[in-house]
mmCIF file of C-alpha atoms in Angstrom:
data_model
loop_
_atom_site.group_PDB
_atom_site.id
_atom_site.type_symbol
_atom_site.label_atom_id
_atom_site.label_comp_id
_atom_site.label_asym_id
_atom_site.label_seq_id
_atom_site.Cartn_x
_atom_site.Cartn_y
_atom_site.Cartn_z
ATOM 1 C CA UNK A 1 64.259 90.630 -30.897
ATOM 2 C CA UNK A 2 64.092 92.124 -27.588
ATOM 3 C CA UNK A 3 61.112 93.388 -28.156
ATOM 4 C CA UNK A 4 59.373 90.771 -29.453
ATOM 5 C CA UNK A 5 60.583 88.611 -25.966
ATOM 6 C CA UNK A 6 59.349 91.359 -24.207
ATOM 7 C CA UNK A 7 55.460 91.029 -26.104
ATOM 8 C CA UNK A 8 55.221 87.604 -25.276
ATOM 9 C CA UNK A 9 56.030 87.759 -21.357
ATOM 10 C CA UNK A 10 53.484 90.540 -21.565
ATOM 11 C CA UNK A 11 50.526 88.257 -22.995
ATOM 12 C CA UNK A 12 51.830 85.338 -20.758
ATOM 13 C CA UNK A 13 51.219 87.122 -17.376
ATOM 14 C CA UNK A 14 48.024 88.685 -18.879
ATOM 15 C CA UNK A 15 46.568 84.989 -19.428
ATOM 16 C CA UNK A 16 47.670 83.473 -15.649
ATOM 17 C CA UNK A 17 46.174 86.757 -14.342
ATOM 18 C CA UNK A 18 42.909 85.590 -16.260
ATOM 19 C CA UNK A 19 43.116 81.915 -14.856
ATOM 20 C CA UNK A 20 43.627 82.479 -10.789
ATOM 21 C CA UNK A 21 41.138 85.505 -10.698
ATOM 22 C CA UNK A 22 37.974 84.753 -11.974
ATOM 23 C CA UNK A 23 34.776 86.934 -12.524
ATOM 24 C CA UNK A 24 32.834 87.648 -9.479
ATOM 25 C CA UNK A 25 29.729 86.371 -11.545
ATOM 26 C CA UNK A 26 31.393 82.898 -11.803
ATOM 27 C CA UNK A 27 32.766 82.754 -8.645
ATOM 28 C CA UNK A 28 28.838 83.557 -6.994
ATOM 29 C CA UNK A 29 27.712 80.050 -8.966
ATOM 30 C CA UNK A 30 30.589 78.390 -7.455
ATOM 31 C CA UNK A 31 29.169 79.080 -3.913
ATOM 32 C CA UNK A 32 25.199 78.484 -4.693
ATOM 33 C CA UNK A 33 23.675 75.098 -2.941
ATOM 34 C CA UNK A 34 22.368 74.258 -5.577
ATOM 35 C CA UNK A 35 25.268 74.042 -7.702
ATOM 36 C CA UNK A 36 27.029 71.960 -5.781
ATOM 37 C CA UNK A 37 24.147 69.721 -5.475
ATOM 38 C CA UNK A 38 24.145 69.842 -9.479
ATOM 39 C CA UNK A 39 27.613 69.048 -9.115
ATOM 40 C CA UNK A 40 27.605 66.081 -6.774
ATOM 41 C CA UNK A 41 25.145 64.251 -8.714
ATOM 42 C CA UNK A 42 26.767 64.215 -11.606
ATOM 43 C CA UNK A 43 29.974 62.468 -9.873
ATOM 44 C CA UNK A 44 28.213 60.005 -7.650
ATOM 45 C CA UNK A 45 25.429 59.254 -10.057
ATOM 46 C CA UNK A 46 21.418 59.967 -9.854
ATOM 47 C CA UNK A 47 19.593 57.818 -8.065
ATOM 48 C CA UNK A 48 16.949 55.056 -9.756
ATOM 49 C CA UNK A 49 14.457 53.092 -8.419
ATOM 50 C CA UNK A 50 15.092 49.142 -8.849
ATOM 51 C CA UNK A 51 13.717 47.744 -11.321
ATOM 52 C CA UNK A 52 10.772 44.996 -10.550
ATOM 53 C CA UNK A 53 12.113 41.693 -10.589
ATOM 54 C CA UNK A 54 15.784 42.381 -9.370
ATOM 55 C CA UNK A 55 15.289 42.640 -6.006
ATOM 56 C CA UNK A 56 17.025 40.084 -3.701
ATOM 57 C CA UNK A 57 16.192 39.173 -0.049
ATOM 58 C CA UNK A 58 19.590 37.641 1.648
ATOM 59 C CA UNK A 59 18.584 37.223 5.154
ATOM 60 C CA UNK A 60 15.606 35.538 5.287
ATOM 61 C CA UNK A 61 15.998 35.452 9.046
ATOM 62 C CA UNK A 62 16.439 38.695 9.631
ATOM 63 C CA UNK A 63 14.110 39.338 13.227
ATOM 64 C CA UNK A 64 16.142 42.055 15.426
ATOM 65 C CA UNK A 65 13.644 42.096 17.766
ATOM 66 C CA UNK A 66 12.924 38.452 17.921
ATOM 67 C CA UNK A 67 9.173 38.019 16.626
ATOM 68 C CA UNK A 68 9.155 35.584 15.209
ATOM 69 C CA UNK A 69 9.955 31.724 16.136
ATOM 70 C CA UNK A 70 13.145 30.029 15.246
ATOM 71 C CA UNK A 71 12.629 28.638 11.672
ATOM 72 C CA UNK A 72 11.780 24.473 11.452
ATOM 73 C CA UNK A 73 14.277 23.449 8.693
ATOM 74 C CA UNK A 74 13.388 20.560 5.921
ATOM 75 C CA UNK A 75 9.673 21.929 5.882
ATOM 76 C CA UNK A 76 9.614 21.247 2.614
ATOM 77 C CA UNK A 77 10.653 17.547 2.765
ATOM 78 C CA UNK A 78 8.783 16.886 5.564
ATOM 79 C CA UNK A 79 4.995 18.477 4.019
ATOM 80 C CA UNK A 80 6.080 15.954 1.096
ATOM 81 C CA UNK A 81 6.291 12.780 3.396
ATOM 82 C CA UNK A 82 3.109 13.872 4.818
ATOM 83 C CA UNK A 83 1.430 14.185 1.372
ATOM 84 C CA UNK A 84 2.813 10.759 0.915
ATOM 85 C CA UNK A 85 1.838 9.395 3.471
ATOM 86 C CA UNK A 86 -1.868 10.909 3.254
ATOM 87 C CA UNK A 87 -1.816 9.596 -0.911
ATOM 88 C CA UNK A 88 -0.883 6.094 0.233
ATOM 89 C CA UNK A 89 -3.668 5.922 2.768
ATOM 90 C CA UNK A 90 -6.126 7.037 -0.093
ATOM 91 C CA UNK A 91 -4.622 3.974 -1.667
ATOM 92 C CA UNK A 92 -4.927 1.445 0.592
ATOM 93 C CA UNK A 93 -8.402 2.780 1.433
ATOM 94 C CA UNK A 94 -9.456 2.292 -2.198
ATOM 95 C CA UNK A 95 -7.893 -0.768 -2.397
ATOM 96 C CA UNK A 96 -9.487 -2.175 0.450
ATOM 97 C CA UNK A 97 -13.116 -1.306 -0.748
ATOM 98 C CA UNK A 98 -12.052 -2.515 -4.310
ATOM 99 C CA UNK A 99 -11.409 -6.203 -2.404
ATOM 100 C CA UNK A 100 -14.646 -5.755 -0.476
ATOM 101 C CA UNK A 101 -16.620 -5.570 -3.885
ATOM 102 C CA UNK A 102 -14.938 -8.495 -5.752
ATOM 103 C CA UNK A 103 -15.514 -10.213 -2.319
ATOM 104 C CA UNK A 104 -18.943 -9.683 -2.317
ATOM 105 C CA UNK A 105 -19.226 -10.012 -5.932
ATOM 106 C CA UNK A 106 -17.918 -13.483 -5.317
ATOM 107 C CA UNK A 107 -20.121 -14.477 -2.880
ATOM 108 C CA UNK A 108 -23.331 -13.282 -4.889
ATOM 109 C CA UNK A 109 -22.317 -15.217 -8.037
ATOM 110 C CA UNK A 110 -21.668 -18.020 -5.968
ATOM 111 C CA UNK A 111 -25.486 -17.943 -3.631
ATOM 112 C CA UNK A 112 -26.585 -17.723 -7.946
ATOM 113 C CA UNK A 113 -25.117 -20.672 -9.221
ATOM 114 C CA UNK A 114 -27.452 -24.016 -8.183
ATOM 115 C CA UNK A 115 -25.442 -27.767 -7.632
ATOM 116 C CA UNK A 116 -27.331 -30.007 -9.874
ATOM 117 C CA UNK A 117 -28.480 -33.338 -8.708
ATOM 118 C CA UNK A 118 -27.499 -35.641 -11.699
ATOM 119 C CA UNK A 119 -23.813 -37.296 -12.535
ATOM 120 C CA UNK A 120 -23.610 -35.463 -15.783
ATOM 121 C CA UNK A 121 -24.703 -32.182 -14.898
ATOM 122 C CA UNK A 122 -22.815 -32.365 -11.956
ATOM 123 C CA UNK A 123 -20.117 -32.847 -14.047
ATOM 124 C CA UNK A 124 -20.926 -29.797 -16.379
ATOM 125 C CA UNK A 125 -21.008 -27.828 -13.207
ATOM 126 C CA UNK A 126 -17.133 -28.521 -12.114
ATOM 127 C CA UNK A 127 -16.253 -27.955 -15.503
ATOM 128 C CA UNK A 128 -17.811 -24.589 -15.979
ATOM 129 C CA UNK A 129 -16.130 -23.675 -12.257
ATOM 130 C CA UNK A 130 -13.021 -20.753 -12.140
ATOM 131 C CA UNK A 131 -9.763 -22.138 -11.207
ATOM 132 C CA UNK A 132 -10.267 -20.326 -7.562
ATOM 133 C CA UNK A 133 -13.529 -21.476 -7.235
ATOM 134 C CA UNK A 134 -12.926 -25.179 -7.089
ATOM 135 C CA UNK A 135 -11.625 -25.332 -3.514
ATOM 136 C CA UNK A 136 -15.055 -24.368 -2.231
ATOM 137 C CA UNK A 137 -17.290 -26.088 -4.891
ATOM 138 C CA UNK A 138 -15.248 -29.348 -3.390
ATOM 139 C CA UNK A 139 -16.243 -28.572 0.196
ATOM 140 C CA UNK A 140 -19.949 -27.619 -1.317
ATOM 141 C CA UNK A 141 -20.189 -30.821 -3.382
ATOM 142 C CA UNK A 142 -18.257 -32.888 -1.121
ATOM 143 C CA UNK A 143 -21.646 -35.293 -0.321
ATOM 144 C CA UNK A 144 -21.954 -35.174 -3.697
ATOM 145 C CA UNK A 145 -18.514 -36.305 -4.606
ATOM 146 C CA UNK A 146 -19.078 -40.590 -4.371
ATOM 147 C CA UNK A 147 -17.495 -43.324 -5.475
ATOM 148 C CA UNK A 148 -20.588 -43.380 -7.374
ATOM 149 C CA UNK A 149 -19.634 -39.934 -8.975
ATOM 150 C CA UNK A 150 -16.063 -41.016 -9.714
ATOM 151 C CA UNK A 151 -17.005 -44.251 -11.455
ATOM 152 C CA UNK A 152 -19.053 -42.190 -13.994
ATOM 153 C CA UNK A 153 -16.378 -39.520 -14.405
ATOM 154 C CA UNK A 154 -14.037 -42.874 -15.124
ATOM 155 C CA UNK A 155 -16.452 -44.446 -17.666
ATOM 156 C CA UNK A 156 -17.138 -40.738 -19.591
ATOM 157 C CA UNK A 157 -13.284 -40.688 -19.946
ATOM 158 C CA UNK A 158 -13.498 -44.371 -21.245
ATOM 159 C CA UNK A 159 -16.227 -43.952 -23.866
ATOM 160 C CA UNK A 160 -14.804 -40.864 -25.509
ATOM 161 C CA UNK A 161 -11.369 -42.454 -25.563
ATOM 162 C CA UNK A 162 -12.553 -45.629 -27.443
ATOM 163 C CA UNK A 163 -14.538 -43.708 -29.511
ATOM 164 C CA UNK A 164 -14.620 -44.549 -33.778
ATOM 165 C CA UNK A 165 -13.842 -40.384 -34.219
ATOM 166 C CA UNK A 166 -10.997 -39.088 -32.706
ATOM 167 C CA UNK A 167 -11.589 -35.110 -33.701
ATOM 168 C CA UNK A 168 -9.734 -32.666 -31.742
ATOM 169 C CA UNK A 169 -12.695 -32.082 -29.770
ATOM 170 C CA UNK A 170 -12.600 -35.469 -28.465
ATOM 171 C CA UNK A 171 -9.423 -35.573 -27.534
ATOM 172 C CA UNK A 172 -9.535 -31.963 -25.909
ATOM 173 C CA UNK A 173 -12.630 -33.154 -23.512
ATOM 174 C CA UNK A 174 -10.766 -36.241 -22.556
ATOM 175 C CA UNK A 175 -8.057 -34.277 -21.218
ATOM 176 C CA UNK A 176 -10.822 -32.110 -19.285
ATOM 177 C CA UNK A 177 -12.395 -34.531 -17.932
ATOM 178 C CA UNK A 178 -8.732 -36.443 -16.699
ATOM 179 C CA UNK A 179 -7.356 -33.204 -14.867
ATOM 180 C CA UNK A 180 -10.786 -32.359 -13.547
ATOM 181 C CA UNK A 181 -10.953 -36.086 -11.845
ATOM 182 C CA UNK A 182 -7.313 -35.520 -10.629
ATOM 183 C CA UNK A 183 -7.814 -32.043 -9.248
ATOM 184 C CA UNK A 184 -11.106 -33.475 -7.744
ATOM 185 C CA UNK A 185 -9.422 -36.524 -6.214
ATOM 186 C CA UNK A 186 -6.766 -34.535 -4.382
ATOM 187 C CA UNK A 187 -9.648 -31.940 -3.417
ATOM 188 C CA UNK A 188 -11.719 -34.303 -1.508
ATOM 189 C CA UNK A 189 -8.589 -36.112 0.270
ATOM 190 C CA UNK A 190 -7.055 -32.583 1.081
ATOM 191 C CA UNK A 191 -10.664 -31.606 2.833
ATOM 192 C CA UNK A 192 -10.973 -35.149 4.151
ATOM 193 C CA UNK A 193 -8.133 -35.020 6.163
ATOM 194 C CA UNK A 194 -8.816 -31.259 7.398
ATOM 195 C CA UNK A 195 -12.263 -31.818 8.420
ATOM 196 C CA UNK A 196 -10.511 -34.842 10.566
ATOM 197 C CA UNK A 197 -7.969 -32.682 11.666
ATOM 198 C CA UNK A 198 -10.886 -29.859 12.395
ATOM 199 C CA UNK A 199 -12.819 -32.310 14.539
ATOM 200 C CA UNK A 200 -9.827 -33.768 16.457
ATOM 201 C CA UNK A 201 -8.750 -30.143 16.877
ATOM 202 C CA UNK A 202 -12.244 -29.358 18.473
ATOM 203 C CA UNK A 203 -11.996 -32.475 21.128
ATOM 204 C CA UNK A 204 -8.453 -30.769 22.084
ATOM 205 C CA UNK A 205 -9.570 -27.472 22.514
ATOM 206 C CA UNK A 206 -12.491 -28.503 24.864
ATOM 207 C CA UNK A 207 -9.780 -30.463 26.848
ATOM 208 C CA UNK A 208 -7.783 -27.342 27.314
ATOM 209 C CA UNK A 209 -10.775 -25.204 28.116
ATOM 210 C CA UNK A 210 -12.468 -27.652 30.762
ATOM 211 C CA UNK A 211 -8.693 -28.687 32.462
ATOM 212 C CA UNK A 212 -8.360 -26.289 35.479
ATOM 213 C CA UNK A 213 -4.904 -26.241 35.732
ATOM 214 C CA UNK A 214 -4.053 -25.014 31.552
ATOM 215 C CA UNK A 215 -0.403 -25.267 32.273
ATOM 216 C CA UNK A 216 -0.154 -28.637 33.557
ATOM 217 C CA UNK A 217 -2.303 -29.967 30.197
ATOM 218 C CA UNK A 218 -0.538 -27.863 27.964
ATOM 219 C CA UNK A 219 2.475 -29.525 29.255
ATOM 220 C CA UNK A 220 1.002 -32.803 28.879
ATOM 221 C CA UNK A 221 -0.563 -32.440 25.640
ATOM 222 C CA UNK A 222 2.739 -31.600 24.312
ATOM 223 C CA UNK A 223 4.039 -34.888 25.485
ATOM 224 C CA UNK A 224 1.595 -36.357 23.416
ATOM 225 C CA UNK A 225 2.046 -34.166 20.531
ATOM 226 C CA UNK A 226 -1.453 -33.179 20.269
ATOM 227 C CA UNK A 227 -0.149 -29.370 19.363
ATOM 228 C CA UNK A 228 -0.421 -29.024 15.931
ATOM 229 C CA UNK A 229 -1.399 -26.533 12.797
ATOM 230 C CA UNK A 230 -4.758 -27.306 12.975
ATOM 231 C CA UNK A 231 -5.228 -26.689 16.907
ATOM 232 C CA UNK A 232 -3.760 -23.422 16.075
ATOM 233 C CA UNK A 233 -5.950 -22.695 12.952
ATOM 234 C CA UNK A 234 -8.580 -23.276 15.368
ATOM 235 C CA UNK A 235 -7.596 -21.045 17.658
ATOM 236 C CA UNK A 236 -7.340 -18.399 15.249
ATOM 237 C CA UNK A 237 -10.837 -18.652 13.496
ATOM 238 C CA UNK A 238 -12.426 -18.527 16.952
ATOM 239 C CA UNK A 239 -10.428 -15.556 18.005
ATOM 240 C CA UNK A 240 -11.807 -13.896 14.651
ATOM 241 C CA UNK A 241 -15.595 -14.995 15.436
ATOM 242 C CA UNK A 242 -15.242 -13.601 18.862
ATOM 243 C CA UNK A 243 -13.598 -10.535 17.490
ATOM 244 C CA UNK A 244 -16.514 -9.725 14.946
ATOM 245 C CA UNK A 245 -18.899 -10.697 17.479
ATOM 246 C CA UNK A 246 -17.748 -7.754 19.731
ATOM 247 C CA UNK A 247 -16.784 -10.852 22.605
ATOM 248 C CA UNK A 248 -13.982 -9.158 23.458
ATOM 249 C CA UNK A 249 -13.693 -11.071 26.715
ATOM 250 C CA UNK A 250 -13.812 -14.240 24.405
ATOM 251 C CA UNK A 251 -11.434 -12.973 22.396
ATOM 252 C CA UNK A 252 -8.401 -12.148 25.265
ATOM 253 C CA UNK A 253 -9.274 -16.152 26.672
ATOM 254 C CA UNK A 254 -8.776 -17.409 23.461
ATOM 255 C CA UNK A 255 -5.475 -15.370 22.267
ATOM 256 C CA UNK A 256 -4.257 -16.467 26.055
ATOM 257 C CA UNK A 257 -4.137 -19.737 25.021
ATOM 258 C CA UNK A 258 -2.921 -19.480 21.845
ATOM 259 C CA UNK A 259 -0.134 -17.413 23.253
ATOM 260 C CA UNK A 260 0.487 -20.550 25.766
ATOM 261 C CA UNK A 261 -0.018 -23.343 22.720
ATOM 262 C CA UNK A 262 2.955 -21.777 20.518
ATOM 263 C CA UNK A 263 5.187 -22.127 23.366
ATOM 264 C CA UNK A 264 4.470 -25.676 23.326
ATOM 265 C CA UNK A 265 3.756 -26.449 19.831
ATOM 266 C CA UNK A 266 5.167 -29.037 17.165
ATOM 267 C CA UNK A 267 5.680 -27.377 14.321
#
């Protein structure tokens, strides 16, 4: 038994002598730089390049040595207003030569079309007129437009509406012909009583321009009422013909006293 105990303490001591002192061999790859280097990669980790893609930037401002200028924040929104802004122009620049053409086109297919001199084609004429043309076929036609005129619309209506066959053609021309004499009535009283206007608006403007002392007849004229619409709408066109005339001279008189008449004016 003794023995035995005394075998074991033996191989115990043998195998901590073993474990402290280590070869010399062993010990010399402990102390090489390049081992250690081995070794510290393997507990920090080797390095790898990032992959493409996964790189970040943070600091987009980042300028230690102050380079560049301060940044100019909402750049975006503001390059978007002016792109906007730029795309509506475009617009209204198309749209404007778009009215130009139908303008023109307007005015070509209206030099085209010829007044007739007879009642009935006359009548034809008005018939086969747009809507929007009519106000200016009235003022064209207006000489044109009689009592003689009206008394032969009057007795075409009369004829087809006593006639022995009543179709549905018939009856469709009859109302034609009734709201083209209506529409045609009111269109030669409506540019009756602006041409009147017009011309009383002319006498009134020549005594403005002739009085030395505007004010005073201004004043005066306003007494009387004589400042109207149609002064005004005067007023206007001739500022406009002075305008495209390049009068400009003309054209500051004439807004002068239209600035002075809407001070005064009945409205």
């Amino acid at each position: 038994m003794i023995a035995a105990m005394e075998v074991a303490s033996t191989c115990c001591s043998m195998s901590r002598t073993c474990a402290v002192a280590p070869s010399s061999s062993f010990t010399q790859q402990l102390a090489a730089p390049a081992f250690r280097t081995n070794l510290r990669l393997k507990q920090v980790g080797a390095w790898q390049a990032p992959q493409r893609g996964l790189i970040q930037i943070t600091n987009i401002g980042w300028d230690p040595e102050g380079i560049l200028p301060a940044p100019v924040p909402h750049h975006i929104t503001r390059r978007s207003y002016e792109k906007k802004i730029s795309e509506d122009a475009e617009y209204k620049e198309k749209v404007e030569r778009q009215l130009q053409a139908d303008k023109e086109a307007r005015r070509q297919a209206r030099e085209a079309r010829v007044v007739p001199d007879s009642h009935k084609d006359l009548l034809e004429f008005l018939l086969s007129t747009e809507g929007s043309e009519m106000e200016f076929e009235v003022a064209r036609c207006r000489p044109r437009l009689t009592e003689d005129f009206f008394s032969f619309v009057k007795a075409e209506i009369g004829s087809l509406r006593f006639a022995v066959n009543q179709t549905v053609e018939v009856q469709d021309r009859i109302g034609e012909l009734e709201v083209l004499q209506k529409v045609l009535q009111e269109g030669v009283g409506a540019y009756d009583a602006l041409t009147t206007d017009l011309v009383d608006a002319k006498e009134r403007l020549q005594r403005i321009l002739v009085a030395k002392d505007k004010k005073a007849i201004l004043l005066e004229m306003a007494g009387e009422n004589q400042l109207d619409r149609p002064l005004l709408a005067l007023l206007d066109e001739n500022i406009v013909s002075a305008t495209q005339a390049n009068e400009e001279q003309a054209a500051l008189f004439m807004s002068k006293i239209r600035g002075a008449v809407v001070k005064y004016i009945t409205l």
